[in-house]
Short mmCIF file of C-alpha atoms in Angstrom, two decimals:
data_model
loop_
_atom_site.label_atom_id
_atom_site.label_comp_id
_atom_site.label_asym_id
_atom_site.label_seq_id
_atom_site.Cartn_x
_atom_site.Cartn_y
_atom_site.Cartn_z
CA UNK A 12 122.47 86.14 122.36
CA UNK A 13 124.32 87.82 119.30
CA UNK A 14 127.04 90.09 120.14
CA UNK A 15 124.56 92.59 118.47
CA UNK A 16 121.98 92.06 120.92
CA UNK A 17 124.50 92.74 123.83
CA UNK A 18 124.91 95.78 122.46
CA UNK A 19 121.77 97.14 122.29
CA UNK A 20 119.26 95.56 124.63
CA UNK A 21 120.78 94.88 127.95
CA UNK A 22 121.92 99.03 127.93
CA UNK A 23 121.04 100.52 131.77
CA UNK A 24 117.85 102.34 132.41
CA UNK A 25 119.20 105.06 133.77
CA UNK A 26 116.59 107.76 133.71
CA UNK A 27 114.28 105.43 134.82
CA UNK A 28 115.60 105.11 137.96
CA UNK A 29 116.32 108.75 137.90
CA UNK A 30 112.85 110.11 137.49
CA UNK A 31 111.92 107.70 140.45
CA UNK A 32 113.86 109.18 142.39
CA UNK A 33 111.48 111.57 144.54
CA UNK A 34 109.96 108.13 145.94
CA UNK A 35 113.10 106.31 146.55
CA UNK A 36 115.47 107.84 149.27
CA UNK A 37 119.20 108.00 148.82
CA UNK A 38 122.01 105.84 150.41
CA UNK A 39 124.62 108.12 150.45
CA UNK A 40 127.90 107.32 152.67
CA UNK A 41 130.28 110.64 153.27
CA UNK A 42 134.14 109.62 154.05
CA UNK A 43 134.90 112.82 155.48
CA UNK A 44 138.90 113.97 153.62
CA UNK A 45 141.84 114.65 155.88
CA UNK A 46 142.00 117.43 158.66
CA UNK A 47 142.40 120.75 157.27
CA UNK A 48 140.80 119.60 153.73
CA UNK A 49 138.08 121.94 152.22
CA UNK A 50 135.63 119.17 151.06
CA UNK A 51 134.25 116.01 152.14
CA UNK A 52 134.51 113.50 149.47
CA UNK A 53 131.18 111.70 149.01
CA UNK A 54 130.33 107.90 147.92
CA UNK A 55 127.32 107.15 145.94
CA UNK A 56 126.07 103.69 145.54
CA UNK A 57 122.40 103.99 144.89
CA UNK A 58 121.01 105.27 142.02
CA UNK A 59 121.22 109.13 141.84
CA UNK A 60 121.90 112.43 140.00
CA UNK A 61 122.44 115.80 140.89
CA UNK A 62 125.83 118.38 141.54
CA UNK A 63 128.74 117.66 143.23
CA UNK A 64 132.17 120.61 143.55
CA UNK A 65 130.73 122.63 140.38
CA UNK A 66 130.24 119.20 138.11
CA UNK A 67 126.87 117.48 137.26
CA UNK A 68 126.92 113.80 138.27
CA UNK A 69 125.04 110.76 137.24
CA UNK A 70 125.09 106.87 138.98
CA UNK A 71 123.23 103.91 137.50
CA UNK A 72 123.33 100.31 138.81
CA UNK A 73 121.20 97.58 137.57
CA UNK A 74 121.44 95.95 141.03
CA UNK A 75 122.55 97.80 143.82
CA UNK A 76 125.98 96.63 146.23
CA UNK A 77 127.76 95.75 143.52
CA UNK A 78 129.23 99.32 142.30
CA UNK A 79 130.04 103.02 144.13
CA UNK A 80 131.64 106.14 143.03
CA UNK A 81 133.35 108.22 145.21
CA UNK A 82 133.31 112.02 143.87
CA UNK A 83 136.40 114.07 145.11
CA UNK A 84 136.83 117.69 144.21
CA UNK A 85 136.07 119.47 141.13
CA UNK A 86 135.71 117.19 138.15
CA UNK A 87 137.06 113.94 140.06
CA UNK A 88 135.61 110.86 141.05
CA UNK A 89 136.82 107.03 141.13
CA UNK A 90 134.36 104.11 140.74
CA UNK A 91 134.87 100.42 141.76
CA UNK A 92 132.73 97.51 140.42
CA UNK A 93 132.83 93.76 141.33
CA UNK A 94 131.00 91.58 138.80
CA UNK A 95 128.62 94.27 138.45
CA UNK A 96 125.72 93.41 135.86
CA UNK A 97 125.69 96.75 134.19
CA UNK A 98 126.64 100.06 135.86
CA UNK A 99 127.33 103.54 134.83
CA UNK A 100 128.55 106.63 136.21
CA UNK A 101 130.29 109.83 136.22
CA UNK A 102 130.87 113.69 136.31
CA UNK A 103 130.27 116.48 133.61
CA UNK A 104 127.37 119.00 132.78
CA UNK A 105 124.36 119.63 132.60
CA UNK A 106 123.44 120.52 129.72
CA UNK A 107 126.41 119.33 127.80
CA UNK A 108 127.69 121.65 125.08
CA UNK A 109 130.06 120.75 122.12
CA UNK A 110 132.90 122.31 124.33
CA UNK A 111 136.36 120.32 124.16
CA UNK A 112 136.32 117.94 127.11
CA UNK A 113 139.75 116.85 128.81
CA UNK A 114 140.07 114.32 131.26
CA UNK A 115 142.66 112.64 133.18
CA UNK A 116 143.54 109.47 135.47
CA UNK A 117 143.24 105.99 135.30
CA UNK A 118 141.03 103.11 134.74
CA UNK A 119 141.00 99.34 135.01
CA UNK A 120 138.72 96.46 133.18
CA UNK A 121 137.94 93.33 133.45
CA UNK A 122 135.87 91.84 130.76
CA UNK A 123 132.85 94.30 129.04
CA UNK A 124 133.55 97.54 130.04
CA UNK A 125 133.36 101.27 128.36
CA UNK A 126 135.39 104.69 128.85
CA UNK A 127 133.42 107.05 126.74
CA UNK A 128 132.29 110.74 126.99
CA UNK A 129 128.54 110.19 127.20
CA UNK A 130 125.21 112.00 127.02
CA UNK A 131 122.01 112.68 125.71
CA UNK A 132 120.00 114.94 123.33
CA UNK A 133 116.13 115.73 123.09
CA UNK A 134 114.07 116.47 120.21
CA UNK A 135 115.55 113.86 118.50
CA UNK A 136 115.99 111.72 121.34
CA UNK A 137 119.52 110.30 120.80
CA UNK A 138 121.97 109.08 123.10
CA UNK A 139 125.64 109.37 122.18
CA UNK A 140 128.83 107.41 122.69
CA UNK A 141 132.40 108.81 122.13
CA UNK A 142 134.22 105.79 123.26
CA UNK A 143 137.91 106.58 124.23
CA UNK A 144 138.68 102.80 125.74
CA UNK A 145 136.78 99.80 126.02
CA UNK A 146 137.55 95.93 127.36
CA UNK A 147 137.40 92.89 125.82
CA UNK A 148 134.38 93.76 123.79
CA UNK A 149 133.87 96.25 120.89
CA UNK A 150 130.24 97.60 121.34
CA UNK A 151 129.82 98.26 117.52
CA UNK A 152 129.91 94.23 117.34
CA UNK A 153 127.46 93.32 114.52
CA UNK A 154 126.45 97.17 113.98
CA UNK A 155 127.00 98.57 109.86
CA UNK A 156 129.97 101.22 110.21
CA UNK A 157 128.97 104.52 109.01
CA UNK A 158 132.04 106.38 108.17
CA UNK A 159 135.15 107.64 110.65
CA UNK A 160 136.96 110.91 111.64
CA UNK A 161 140.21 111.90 112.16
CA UNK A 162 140.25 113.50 115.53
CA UNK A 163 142.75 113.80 118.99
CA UNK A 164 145.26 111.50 117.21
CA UNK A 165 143.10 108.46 116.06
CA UNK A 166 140.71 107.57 113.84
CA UNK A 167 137.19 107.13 115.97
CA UNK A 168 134.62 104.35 113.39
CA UNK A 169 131.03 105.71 113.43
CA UNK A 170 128.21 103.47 114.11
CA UNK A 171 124.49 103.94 115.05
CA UNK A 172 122.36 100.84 116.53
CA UNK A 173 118.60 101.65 117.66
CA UNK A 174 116.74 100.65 120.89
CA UNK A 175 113.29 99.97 120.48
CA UNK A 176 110.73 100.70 123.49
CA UNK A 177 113.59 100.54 126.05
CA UNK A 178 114.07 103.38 129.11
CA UNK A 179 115.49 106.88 128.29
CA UNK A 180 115.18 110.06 129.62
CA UNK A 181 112.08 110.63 128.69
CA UNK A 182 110.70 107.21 129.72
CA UNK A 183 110.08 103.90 127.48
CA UNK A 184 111.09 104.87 124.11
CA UNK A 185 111.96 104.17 120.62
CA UNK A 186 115.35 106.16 119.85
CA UNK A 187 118.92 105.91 118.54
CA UNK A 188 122.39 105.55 119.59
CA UNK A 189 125.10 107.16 117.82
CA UNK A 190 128.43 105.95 118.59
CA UNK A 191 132.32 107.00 117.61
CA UNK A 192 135.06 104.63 118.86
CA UNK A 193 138.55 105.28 119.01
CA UNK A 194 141.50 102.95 116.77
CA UNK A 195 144.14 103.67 119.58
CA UNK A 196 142.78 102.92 122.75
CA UNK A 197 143.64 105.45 125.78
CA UNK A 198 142.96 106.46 129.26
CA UNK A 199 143.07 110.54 128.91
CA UNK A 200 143.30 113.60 126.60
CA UNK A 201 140.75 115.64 125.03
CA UNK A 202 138.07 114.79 123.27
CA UNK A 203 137.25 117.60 120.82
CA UNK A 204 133.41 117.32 120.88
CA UNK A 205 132.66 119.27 117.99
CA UNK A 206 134.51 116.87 115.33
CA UNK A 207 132.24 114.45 116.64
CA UNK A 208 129.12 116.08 116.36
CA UNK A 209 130.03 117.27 113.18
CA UNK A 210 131.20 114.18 111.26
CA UNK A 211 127.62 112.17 112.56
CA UNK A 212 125.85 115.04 111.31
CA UNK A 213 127.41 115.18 107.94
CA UNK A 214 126.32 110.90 108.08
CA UNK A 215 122.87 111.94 108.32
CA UNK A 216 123.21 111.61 111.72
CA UNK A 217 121.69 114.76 113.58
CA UNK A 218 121.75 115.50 117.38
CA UNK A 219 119.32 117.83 118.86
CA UNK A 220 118.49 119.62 121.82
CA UNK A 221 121.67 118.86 124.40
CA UNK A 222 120.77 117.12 128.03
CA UNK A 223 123.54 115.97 130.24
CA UNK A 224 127.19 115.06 129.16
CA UNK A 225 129.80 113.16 131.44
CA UNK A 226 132.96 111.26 131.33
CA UNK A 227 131.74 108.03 131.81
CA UNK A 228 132.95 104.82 133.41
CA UNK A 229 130.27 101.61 132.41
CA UNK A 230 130.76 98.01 133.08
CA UNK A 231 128.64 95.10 131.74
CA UNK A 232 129.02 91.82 133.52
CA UNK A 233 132.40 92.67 134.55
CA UNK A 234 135.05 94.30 137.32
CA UNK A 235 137.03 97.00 137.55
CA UNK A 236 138.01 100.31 138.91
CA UNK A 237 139.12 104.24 137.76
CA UNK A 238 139.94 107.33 138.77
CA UNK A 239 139.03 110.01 136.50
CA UNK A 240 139.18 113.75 136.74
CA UNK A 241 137.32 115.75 133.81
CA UNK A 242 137.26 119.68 132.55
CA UNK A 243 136.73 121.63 130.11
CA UNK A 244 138.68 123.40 127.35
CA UNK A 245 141.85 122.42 124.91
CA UNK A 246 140.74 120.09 121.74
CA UNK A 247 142.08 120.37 118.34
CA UNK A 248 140.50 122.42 114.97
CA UNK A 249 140.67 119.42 112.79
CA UNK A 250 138.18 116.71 112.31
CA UNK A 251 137.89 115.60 108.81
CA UNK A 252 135.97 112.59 107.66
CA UNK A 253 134.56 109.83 105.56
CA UNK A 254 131.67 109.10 105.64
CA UNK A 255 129.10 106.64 103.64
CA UNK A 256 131.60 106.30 100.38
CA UNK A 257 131.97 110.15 100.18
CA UNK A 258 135.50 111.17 101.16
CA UNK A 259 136.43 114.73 102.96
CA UNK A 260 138.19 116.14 105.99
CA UNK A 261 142.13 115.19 105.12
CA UNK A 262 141.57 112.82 102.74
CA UNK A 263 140.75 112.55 99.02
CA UNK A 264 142.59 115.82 97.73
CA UNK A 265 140.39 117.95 100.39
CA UNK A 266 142.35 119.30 103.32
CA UNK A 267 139.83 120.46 106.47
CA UNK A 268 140.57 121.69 109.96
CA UNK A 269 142.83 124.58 109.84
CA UNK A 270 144.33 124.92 106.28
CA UNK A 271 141.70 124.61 104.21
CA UNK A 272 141.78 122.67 100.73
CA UNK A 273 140.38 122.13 97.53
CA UNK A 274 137.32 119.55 96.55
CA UNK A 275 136.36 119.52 92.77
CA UNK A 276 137.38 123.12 92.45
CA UNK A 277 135.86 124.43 95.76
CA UNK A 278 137.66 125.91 98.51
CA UNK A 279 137.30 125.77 102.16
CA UNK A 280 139.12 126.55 104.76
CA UNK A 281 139.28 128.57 107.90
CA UNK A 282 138.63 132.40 108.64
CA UNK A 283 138.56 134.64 111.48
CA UNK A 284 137.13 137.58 113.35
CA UNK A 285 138.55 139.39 115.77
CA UNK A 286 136.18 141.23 119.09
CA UNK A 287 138.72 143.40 120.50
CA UNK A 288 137.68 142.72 124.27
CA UNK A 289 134.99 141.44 123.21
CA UNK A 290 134.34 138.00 121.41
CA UNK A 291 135.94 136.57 118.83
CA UNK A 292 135.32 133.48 115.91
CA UNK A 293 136.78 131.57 113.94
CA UNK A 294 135.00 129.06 110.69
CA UNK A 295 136.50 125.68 109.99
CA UNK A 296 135.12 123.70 106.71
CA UNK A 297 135.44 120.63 108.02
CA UNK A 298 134.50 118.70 105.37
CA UNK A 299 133.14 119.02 101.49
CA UNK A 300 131.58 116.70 99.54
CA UNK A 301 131.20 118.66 96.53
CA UNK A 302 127.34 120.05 96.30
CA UNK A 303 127.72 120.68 100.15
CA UNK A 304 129.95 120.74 103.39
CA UNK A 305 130.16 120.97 107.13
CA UNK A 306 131.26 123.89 109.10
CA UNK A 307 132.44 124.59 112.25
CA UNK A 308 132.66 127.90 114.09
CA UNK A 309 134.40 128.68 117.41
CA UNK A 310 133.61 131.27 119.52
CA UNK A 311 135.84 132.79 122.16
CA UNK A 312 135.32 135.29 125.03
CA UNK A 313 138.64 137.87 124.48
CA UNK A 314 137.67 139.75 127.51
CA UNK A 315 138.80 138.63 131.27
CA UNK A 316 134.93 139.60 132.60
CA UNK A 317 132.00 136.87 131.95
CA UNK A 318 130.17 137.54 128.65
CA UNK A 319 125.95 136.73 128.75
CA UNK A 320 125.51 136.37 125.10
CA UNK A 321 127.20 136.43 121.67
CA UNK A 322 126.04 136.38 118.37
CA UNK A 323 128.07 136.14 115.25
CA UNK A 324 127.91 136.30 111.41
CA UNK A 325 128.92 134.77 108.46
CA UNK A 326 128.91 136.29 105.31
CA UNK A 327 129.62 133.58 102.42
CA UNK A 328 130.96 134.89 98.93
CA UNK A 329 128.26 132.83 96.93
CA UNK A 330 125.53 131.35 97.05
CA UNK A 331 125.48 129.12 100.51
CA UNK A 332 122.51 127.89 101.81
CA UNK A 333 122.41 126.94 105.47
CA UNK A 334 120.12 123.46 106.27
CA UNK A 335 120.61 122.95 110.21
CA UNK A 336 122.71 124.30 112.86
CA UNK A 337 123.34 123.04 116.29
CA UNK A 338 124.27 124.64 119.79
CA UNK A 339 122.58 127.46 118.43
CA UNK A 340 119.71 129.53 116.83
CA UNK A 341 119.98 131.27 112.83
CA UNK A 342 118.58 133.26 110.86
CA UNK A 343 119.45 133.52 106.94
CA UNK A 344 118.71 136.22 105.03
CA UNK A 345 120.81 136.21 101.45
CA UNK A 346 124.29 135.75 101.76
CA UNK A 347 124.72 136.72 105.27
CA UNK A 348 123.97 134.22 108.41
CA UNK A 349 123.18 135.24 112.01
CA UNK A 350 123.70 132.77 114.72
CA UNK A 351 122.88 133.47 118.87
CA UNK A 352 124.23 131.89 121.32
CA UNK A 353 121.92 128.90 122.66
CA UNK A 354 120.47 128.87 125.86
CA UNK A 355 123.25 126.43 127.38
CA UNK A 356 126.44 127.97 125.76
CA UNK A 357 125.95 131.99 125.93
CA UNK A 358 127.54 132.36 129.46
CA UNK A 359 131.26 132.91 128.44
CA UNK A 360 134.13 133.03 131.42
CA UNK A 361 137.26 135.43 130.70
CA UNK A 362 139.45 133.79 127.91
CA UNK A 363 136.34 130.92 127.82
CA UNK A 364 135.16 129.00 124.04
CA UNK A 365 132.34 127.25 122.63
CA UNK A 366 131.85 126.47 119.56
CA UNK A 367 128.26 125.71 117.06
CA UNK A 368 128.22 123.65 114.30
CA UNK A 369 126.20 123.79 110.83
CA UNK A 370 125.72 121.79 107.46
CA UNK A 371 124.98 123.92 104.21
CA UNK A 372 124.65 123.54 100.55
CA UNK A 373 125.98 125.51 98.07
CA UNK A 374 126.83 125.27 94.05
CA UNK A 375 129.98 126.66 91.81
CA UNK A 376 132.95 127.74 94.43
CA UNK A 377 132.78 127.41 98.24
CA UNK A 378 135.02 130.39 99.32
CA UNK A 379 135.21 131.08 102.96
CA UNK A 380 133.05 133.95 104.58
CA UNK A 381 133.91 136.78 106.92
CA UNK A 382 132.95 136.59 110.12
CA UNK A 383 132.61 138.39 112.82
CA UNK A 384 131.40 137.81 116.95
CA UNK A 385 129.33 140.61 119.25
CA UNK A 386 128.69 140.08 122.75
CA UNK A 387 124.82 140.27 124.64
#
């Protein structure tokens, strides 16, 4: 079997066994913490989903007995694995967003194994890798690299490989994987999730409608252990790439993330609006190829009470033309875009982000817009 095939066939059906899951019962084993402790930590080693101390969880095993995870509180778990023949599992959210993730801990493989922020979208169906350490195989083997981007100190190598009528979340299906997979291995920081999202998107690689997101441990006909505790916030503004031949982000004359730059006479860079105690953003150009370029807007709660909406917009200088957005709904109407919250990223904690991410085209100069954030 080609390195190739490893890759994409033998993946776990993890919905699958998920959306049987009103006819099978659950073996769950509770090892009760310490006197005086305020939670019970809980061991999973049949396949399962659901909520555990605030976090979404998810645990797959392709035969059962030969993995667990133990979930402690808040965003912490641990697995352990003996010559497991493919196995996935960890905490996050349901639905993800394109929030910075950090995570913590530690984590131990022997032979094929994966340490990746994970999840799904709908409408496309994809399912997405951000691969942060892996074992003694790479899992874009015999895949055709798509670009990179510069992101939480390392390059990350884009790759996409397809599954054809194999288990998803919606059933048997035809669908992609989209992959990014870190230079410099390591075992914690954050992942900036927007960088990601936008650098496949400006390879032609669009997500859609978010499902679940964890920290994930996998292993593939191996052993190991971690212990892994994952939240939310931190991440980094930059994020530029290269992608299919076409140079942007920090390279080829064009500086992205926070500064700005110049690309064949056009300008990018980042601008701000300020909410009072209200909401806040903030536009990165994160990369420019020329004719058109990738932008990325944060979006910040200023206020210390929960916020139940925001919209914000962007008025360019010229003539910008919007094509998609993600993690959120707009409207265009000349120069000036709207953009609502989406369903999943609208409730804003005190001093809480998100972000939303967009592709546009434009001709002649690519000045900045204003912009400018009010709450629901």
């Amino acid at each position: 079997m080609s390195l190739l095939n490893r890759v994409m066939h033998p993946r776990r059906p993890v919905m699958a066994a998920v959306r049987g899951l009103a006819a099978v019962a659950l073996s769950v084993m509770v090892a009760f913490a310490l006197p005086g402790a305020a939670h019970a930590d809980t061991t999973v080693n049949t396949n399962s989903t659901g909520t555990n101390n605030g976090y979404f969880y998810s645990f797959w095993s392709q035969n059962s007995g030969q993995a667990s995870m133990t979930m402690g509180s808040g965003g912490q778990y641990s697995t352990t694995w003996n010559n497991v023949t493919n196995f996935v599992a960890g905490k996050g959210w349901n639905p993800g967003t394109t929030g910075a993730v950090t995570y913590s801990g530690s984590w131990n493989c022997n032979g094929n194994c994966y340490l990746s922020l994970y999840g799904w979208t709908t409408n496309p169906l994809i399912e997405y890798y951000i691969v942060d350490n892996y074992g003694n195989y790479n899992p874009s083997s015999g895949a055709t690299k798509l670009g990179s981007v510069n992101s939480d100190g390392s390059t990350y190598d884009l790759y996409r490989t397809q599954r054809v009528n194999q288990p998803s979340i919606e059933g048997t299906a035809t669908f992609y994987q989209y992959w990014a997979i870190r230079q410099a291995k390591r075992t914690g920081g954050t992942i900036t999730v927007s960088n990601f999202f936008n650098a496949w998107a400006q390879a032609g690689l669009n997500l859609g409608t978010p499902n679940y997101e964890i920290l994930a441990t996998e292993g593939y006909g191996s052993s190991g252990s971690s212990n892994i505790t994952v939240s939310s916030g931190g991440g980094s503004t930059t994020g530029g790439s290269t992608t299919g031949g076409t140079t942007g982000g920090t390279t080829g004359g064009t500086t992205g993330g926070t500064t700005g730059g110049t690309t064949g006479g056009t300008t990018g860079g980042t601008t701000g609006g300020t909410g009072g105690s209200g909401c806040s953003a903030a536009f990165t150009n994160s990369s420019d190829w020329g004719a058109g370029f990738t932008g990325a807007v944060s979006v910040k709660n200023n206020g210390s009470s929960a916020i139940n909406g925001w919209t914000v917009k962007l008025t360019f200088p010229g003539n910008q033309t919007v094509t998609n957005l993600w993690s959120g709904s707009y409207t265009q109407s000349g120069n000036t875009v709207t953009v609502t919250n989406a369903s999943y990223n609208g409730n804003l904690g005190g001093g809480a982000s998100t972000s939303f991410g967009f592709n546009a085209n434009y001709s002649g100069s690519n000045g900045a817009p204003t912009v400018s954030c009010t709450t629901s």
